[in-house]
mmCIF file of C-alpha atoms in Angstrom:
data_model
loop_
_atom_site.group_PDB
_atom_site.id
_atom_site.type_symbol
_atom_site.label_atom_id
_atom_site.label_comp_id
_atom_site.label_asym_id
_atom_site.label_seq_id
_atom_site.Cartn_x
_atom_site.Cartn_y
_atom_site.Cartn_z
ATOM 1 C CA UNK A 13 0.000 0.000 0.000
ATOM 2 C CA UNK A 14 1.599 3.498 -0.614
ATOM 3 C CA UNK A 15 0.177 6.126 0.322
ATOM 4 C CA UNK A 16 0.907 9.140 -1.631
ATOM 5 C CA UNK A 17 4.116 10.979 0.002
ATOM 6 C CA UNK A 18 2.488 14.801 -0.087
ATOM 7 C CA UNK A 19 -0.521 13.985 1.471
ATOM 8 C CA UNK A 20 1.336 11.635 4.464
ATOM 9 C CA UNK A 21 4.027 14.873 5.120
ATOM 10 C CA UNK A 22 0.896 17.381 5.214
ATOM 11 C CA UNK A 23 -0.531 15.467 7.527
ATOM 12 C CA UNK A 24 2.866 15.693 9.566
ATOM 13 C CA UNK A 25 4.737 13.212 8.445
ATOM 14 C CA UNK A 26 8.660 13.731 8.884
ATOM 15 C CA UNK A 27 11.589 12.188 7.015
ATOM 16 C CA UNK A 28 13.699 9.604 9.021
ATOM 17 C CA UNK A 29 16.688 8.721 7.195
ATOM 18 C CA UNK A 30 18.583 5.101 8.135
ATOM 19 C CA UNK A 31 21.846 3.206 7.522
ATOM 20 C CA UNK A 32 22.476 -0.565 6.931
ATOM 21 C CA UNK A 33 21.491 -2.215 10.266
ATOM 22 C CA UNK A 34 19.903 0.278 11.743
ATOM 23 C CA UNK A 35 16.111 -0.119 13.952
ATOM 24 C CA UNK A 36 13.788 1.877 12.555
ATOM 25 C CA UNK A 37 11.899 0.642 15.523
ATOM 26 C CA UNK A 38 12.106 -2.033 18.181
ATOM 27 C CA UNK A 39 9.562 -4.942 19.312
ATOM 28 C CA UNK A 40 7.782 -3.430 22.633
ATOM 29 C CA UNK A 41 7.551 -0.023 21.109
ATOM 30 C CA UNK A 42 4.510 1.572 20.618
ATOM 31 C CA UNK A 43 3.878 2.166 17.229
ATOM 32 C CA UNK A 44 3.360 4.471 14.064
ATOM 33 C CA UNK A 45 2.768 4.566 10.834
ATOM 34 C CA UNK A 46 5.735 4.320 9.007
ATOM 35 C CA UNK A 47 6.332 4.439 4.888
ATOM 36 C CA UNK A 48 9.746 3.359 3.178
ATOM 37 C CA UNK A 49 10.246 6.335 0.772
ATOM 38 C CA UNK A 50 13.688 4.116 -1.031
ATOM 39 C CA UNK A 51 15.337 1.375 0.354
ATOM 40 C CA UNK A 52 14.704 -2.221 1.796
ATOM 41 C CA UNK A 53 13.742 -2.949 5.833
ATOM 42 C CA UNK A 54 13.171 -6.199 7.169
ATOM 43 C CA UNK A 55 10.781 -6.981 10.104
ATOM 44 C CA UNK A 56 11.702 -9.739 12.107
ATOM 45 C CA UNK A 57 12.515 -11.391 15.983
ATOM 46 C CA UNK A 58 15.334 -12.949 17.482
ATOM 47 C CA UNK A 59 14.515 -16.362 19.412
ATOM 48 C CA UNK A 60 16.374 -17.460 22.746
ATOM 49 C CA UNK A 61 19.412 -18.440 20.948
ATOM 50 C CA UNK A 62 19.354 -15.327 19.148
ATOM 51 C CA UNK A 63 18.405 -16.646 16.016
ATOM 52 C CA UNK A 64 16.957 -14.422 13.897
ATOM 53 C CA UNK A 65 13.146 -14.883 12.013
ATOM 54 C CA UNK A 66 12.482 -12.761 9.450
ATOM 55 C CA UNK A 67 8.929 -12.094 9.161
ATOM 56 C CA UNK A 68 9.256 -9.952 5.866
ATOM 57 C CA UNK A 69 10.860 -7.499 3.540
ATOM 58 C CA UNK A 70 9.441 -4.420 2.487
ATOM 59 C CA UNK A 71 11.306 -2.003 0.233
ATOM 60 C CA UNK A 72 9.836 1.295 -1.892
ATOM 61 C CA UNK A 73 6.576 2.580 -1.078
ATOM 62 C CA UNK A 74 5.737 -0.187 0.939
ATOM 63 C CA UNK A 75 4.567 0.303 4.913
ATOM 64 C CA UNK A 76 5.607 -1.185 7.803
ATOM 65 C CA UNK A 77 4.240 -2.569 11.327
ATOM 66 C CA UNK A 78 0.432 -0.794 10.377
ATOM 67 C CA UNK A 79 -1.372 -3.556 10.963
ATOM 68 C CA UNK A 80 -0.239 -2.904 15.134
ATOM 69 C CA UNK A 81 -1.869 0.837 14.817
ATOM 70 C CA UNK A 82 -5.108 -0.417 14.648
ATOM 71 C CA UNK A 83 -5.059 -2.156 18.540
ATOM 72 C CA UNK A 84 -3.586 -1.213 21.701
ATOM 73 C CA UNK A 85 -0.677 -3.071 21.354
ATOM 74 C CA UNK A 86 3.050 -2.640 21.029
ATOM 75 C CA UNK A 87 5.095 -3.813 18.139
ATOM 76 C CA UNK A 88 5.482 -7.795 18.562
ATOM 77 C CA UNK A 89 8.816 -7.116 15.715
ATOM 78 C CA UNK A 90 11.635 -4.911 15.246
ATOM 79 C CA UNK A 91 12.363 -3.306 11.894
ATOM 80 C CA UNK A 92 15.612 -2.811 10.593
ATOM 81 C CA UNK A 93 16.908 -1.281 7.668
ATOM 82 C CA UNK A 94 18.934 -3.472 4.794
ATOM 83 C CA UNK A 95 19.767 -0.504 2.801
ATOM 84 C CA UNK A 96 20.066 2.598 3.021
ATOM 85 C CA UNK A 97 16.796 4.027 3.963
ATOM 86 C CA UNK A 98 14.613 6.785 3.834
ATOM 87 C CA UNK A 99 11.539 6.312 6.031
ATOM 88 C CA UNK A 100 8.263 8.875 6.372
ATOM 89 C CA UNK A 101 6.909 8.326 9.967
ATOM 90 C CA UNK A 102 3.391 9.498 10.820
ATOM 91 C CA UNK A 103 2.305 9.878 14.534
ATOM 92 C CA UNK A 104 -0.513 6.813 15.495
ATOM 93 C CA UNK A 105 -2.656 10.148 16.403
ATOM 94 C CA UNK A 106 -2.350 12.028 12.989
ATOM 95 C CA UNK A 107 -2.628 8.958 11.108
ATOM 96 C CA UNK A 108 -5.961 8.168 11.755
ATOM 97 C CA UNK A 109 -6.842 11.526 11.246
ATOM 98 C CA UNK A 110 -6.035 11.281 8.146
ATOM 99 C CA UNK A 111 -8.014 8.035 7.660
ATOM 100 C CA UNK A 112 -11.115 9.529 9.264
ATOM 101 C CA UNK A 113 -10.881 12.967 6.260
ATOM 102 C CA UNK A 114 -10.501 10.068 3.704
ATOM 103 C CA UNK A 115 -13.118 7.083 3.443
ATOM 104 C CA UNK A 116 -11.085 5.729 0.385
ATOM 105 C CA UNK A 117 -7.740 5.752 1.949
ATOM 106 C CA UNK A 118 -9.690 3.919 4.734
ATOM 107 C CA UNK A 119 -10.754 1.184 2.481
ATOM 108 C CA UNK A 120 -7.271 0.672 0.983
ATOM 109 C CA UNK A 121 -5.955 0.258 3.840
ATOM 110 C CA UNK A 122 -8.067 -2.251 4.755
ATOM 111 C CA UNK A 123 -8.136 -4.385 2.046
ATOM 112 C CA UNK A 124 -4.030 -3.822 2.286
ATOM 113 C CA UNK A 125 -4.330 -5.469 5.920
ATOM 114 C CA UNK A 126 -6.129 -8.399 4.147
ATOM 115 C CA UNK A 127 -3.617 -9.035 1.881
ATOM 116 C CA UNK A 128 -1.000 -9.381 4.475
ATOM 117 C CA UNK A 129 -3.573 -11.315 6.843
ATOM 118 C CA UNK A 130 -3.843 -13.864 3.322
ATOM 119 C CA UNK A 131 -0.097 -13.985 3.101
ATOM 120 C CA UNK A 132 0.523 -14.894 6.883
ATOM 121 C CA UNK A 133 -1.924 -17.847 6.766
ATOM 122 C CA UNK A 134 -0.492 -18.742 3.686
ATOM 123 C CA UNK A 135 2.806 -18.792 5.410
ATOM 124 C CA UNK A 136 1.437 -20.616 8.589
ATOM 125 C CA UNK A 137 0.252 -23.632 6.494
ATOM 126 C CA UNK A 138 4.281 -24.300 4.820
ATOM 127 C CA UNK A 139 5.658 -23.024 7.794
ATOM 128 C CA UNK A 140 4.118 -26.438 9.658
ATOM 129 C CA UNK A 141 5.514 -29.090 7.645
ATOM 130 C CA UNK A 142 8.297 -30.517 8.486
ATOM 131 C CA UNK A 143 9.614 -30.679 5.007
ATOM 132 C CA UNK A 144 12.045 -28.034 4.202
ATOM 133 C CA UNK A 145 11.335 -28.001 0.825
ATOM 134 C CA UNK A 146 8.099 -27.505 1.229
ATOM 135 C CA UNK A 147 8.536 -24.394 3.683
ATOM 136 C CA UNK A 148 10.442 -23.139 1.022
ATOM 137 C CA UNK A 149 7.936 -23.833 -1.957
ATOM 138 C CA UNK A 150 5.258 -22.142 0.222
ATOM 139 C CA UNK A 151 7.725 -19.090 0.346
ATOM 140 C CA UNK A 152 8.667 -18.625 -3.162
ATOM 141 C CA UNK A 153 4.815 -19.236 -4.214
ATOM 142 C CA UNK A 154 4.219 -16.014 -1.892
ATOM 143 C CA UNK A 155 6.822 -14.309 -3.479
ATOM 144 C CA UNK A 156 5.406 -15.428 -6.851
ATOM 145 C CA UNK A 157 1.875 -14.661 -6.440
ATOM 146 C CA UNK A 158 2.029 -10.975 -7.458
ATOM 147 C CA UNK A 159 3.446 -11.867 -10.403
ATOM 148 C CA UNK A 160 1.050 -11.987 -13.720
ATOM 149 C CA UNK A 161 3.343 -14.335 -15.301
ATOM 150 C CA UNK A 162 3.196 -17.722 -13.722
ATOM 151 C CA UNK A 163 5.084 -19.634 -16.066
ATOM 152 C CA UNK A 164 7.860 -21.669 -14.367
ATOM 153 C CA UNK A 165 11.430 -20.250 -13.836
ATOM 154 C CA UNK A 166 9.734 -16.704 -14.787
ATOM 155 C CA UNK A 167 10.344 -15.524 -11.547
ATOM 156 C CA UNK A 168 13.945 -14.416 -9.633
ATOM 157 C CA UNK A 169 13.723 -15.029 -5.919
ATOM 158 C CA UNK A 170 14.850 -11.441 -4.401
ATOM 159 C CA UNK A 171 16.230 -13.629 -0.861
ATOM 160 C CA UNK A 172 19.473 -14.709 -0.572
ATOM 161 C CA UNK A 173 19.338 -18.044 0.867
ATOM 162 C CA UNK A 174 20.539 -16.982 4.454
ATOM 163 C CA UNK A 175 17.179 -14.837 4.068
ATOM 164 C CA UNK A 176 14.913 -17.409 3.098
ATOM 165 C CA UNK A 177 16.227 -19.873 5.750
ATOM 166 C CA UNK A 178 15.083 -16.550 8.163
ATOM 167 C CA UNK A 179 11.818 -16.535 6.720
ATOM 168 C CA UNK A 180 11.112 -20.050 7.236
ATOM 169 C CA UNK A 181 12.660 -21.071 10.807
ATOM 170 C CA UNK A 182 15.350 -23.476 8.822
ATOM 171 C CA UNK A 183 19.079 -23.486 9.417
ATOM 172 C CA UNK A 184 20.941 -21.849 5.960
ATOM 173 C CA UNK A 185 22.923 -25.457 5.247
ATOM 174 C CA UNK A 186 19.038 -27.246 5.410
ATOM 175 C CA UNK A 187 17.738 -24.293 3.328
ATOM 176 C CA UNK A 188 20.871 -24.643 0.474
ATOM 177 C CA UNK A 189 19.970 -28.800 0.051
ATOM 178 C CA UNK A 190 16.653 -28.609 -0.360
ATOM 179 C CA UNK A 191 17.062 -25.487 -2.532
ATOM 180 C CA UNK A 192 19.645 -28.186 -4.475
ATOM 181 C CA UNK A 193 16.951 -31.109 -4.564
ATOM 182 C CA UNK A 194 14.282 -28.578 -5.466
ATOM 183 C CA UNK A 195 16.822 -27.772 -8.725
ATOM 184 C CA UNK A 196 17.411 -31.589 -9.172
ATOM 185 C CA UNK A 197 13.127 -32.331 -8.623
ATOM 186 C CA UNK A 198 13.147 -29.519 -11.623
ATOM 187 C CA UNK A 199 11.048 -27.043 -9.303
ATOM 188 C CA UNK A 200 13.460 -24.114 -9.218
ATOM 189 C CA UNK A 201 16.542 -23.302 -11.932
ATOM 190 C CA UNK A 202 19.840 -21.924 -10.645
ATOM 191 C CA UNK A 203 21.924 -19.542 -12.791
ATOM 192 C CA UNK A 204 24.602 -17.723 -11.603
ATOM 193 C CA UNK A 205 23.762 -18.469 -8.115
ATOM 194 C CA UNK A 206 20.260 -16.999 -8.612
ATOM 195 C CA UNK A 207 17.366 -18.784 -7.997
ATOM 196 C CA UNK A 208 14.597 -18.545 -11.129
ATOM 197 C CA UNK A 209 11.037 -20.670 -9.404
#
C-alpha cells in the first residue's frame, strides 16, 4: 500500500533517514505509521538463541508494522533497515486523522491489511511441515503470487538463501539442500547463483 508521500508529510509526516542495520523501531515499542520512501527494511525477531526470524521485507513505497496501529498493542517485531533508507513516519494520532478525512484511503488500507492477513496464513500452512522443501515452496509461491506471469522459472527469488532460511525457521545449510533437490526435482533453476522458481 503506498500512500501518496504529499498527502502523508501534510498530515505531519517527517523524514527519518537510516543506515544498513539500523532499527527503525524495536519490538515493545509503541507504534506508528511508518512508509519506506527508497530502500529495503526487514521486520523480524530474534529467538532465545538469538536466532533471527524474518517475518518480511518491504522495500519502496511499501509500509511497515500498520497492521499494530489499529489495537492497543506494542510492536510484537523490530524493523531494521537493509539498505540505506529513507523512512516517512506518521504519529498513530495524525494517522488516523487522516483516515477519518478520507473514506477511500480507509478502504485501501483495509483491504491492504487483508492481503497481508492472506499472506501470513499462507505462510502458517508451509511453515508447519516438516519438510524443508516444502517451507520453502510455500515461500517462493508467496513471493510469486504478485506476479502476472506464472510460467515456471519466470520468476527471480529477491532472498538470498541466508534470508529465506530466516523466513522459514530453517538453518541456511538445510535451506541450500533442499534449494539443491528442489533444482534436481526440476522445481526451481539456478543460474549464476540466482534462484529462477
Amino acid at each position: 500500500m503506498v500512500i501518496d508521500e504529499n498527502i502523508l508529510i501534510s498530515a505531519g509526516a517527517e523524514t527519518k533517514h537510516y543506515i544498513p542495520s539500523e532499527t527503525i523501531f524495536f519490538e515493545g515499542h509503541i507504534p506508528n505509521y511508518y512508509q519506506i520512501i527508497k530502500g529495503e527494511v526487514k521486520l523480524n525477531n530474534y529467538n532465545e538463541e538469538g536466532k533471527e526470524f524474518i517475518q518480511n521485507i518491504l522495500s519502496d513505497g511499501e509500509s511497515c508494522g500498520e497492521s499494530i496501529l489499529f489495537i492497543e498493542k506494542l510492536y510484537p517485531v523490530n524493523a531494521e533497515a537493509i539498505t540505506e533508507c529513507s523512512v516517512l513516519r506518521l504519529h498513530k494520532s495524525a494517522f488516523f486523522n487522516l483516515l477519518n478525512q478520507s473514506p477511500e484511503l480507509y478502504m485501501e488500507v483495509n483491504s491492504f491489511l487483508s492481503e497481508r492477513l492472506y499472506y501470513k496464513f499462507i505462510m502458517m500452512q508451509s511453515l508447519s511441515s516438516q519438510n524443508p522443501s516444502i517451507r520453502l515452496r510455500g515461500l517462493m509461491d508467496y513471493l510469486k503470487s504478485s506476479q502476472k506471469d506464472r510460467t515456471p522459472y519466470s520468476f527471480l527469488i529477491p532472498l538470498t538463501r541466508q534470508q529465506m532460511a530466516s523466513f522459514t525457521g530453517l538453518c541456511v545449510e538445510t535451506a541450500i539442500r533442499a534449494i539443491k533437490h528442489m533444482e534436481r526435482d526440476k522445481i526451481v533453476r539456478i543460474e549464476n547463483r540466482k534462484i529462477l522458481y
